[in-house]
Amino acid sequence: MRSMHVSTLGANAVDAFYVTTGTGAPLPPEDAASTAKVLEDTLRG
């Protein structure tokens, strides 16, 4: 993870995660989608 930003928008929290490969390159689209799904599933419990 390169960086993470958390802010509020009214009563809601807005999170942004910038995840890269081990070399610092952007994740390929299919890896980004699967990583986002795993993160969301984990956070939802």
PDB file of C-alpha atoms in Angstrom:
ATOM      1  CA  MET A   1       0.000   0.000   0.000  1.00  0.00           C
ATOM      2  CA  ARG A   2       1.491   3.272  -1.059  1.00  0.00           C
ATOM      3  CA  SER A   3      -0.822   5.576   0.853  1.00  0.00           C
ATOM      4  CA  MET A   4      -4.223   5.776   2.474  1.00  0.00           C
ATOM      5  CA  HIS A   5      -6.443   8.803   2.974  1.00  0.00           C
ATOM      6  CA  VAL A   6      -9.421   9.066   5.292  1.00  0.00           C
ATOM      7  CA  SER A   7     -11.709  12.060   5.406  1.00  0.00           C
ATOM      8  CA  THR A   8     -15.239  12.836   6.406  1.00  0.00           C
ATOM      9  CA  LEU A   9     -18.114  13.954   4.262  1.00  0.00           C
ATOM     10  CA  GLY A  10     -20.918  14.954   6.582  1.00  0.00           C
ATOM     11  CA  ALA A  11     -21.618  11.936   8.786  1.00  0.00           C
ATOM     12  CA  ASN A  12     -19.773   9.554   6.423  1.00  0.00           C
ATOM     13  CA  ALA A  13     -16.140   8.511   6.327  1.00  0.00           C
ATOM     14  CA  VAL A  14     -14.516   8.380   2.901  1.00  0.00           C
ATOM     15  CA  ASP A  15     -11.474   6.117   2.543  1.00  0.00           C
ATOM     16  CA  ALA A  16      -9.059   5.910  -0.378  1.00  0.00           C
ATOM     17  CA  PHE A  17      -6.376   3.238  -0.588  1.00  0.00           C
ATOM     18  CA  TYR A  18      -3.550   3.428  -3.113  1.00  0.00           C
ATOM     19  CA  VAL A  19      -2.246  -0.116  -3.519  1.00  0.00           C
ATOM     20  CA  THR A  20       0.663  -0.942  -5.821  1.00  0.00           C
ATOM     21  CA  THR A  21       2.661  -3.976  -6.862  1.00  0.00           C
ATOM     22  CA  GLY A  22       5.911  -4.811  -5.107  1.00  0.00           C
ATOM     23  CA  THR A  23       7.745  -2.641  -7.626  1.00  0.00           C
ATOM     24  CA  GLY A  24       5.456   0.358  -7.053  1.00  0.00           C
ATOM     25  CA  ALA A  25       3.491   0.017 -10.297  1.00  0.00           C
ATOM     26  CA  PRO A  26      -0.310   0.300 -10.329  1.00  0.00           C
ATOM     27  CA  LEU A  27      -2.131  -3.005  -9.895  1.00  0.00           C
ATOM     28  CA  PRO A  28      -3.474  -4.601 -13.058  1.00  0.00           C
ATOM     29  CA  PRO A  29      -7.266  -4.064 -13.262  1.00  0.00           C
ATOM     30  CA  GLU A  30      -8.143  -7.670 -12.375  1.00  0.00           C
ATOM     31  CA  ASP A  31      -5.873  -7.601  -9.307  1.00  0.00           C
ATOM     32  CA  ALA A  32      -7.275  -4.235  -8.236  1.00  0.00           C
ATOM     33  CA  ALA A  33     -10.837  -5.560  -8.478  1.00  0.00           C
ATOM     34  CA  SER A  34     -10.109  -8.716  -6.488  1.00  0.00           C
ATOM     35  CA  THR A  35      -8.157  -6.764  -3.855  1.00  0.00           C
ATOM     36  CA  ALA A  36     -11.038  -4.290  -3.471  1.00  0.00           C
ATOM     37  CA  LYS A  37     -13.527  -7.155  -3.061  1.00  0.00           C
ATOM     38  CA  VAL A  38     -11.433  -8.911  -0.405  1.00  0.00           C
ATOM     39  CA  LEU A  39     -10.992  -5.633   1.492  1.00  0.00           C
ATOM     40  CA  GLU A  40     -14.689  -4.794   1.351  1.00  0.00           C
ATOM     41  CA  ASP A  41     -15.725  -8.320   2.403  1.00  0.00           C
ATOM     42  CA  THR A  42     -13.258  -8.194   5.287  1.00  0.00           C
ATOM     43  CA  LEU A  43     -14.445  -4.793   6.502  1.00  0.00           C
ATOM     44  CA  ARG A  44     -18.099  -5.827   6.296  1.00  0.00           C
ATOM     45  CA  GLY A  45     -17.360  -8.948   8.366  1.00  0.00           C
TER      46      GLY A  45
END
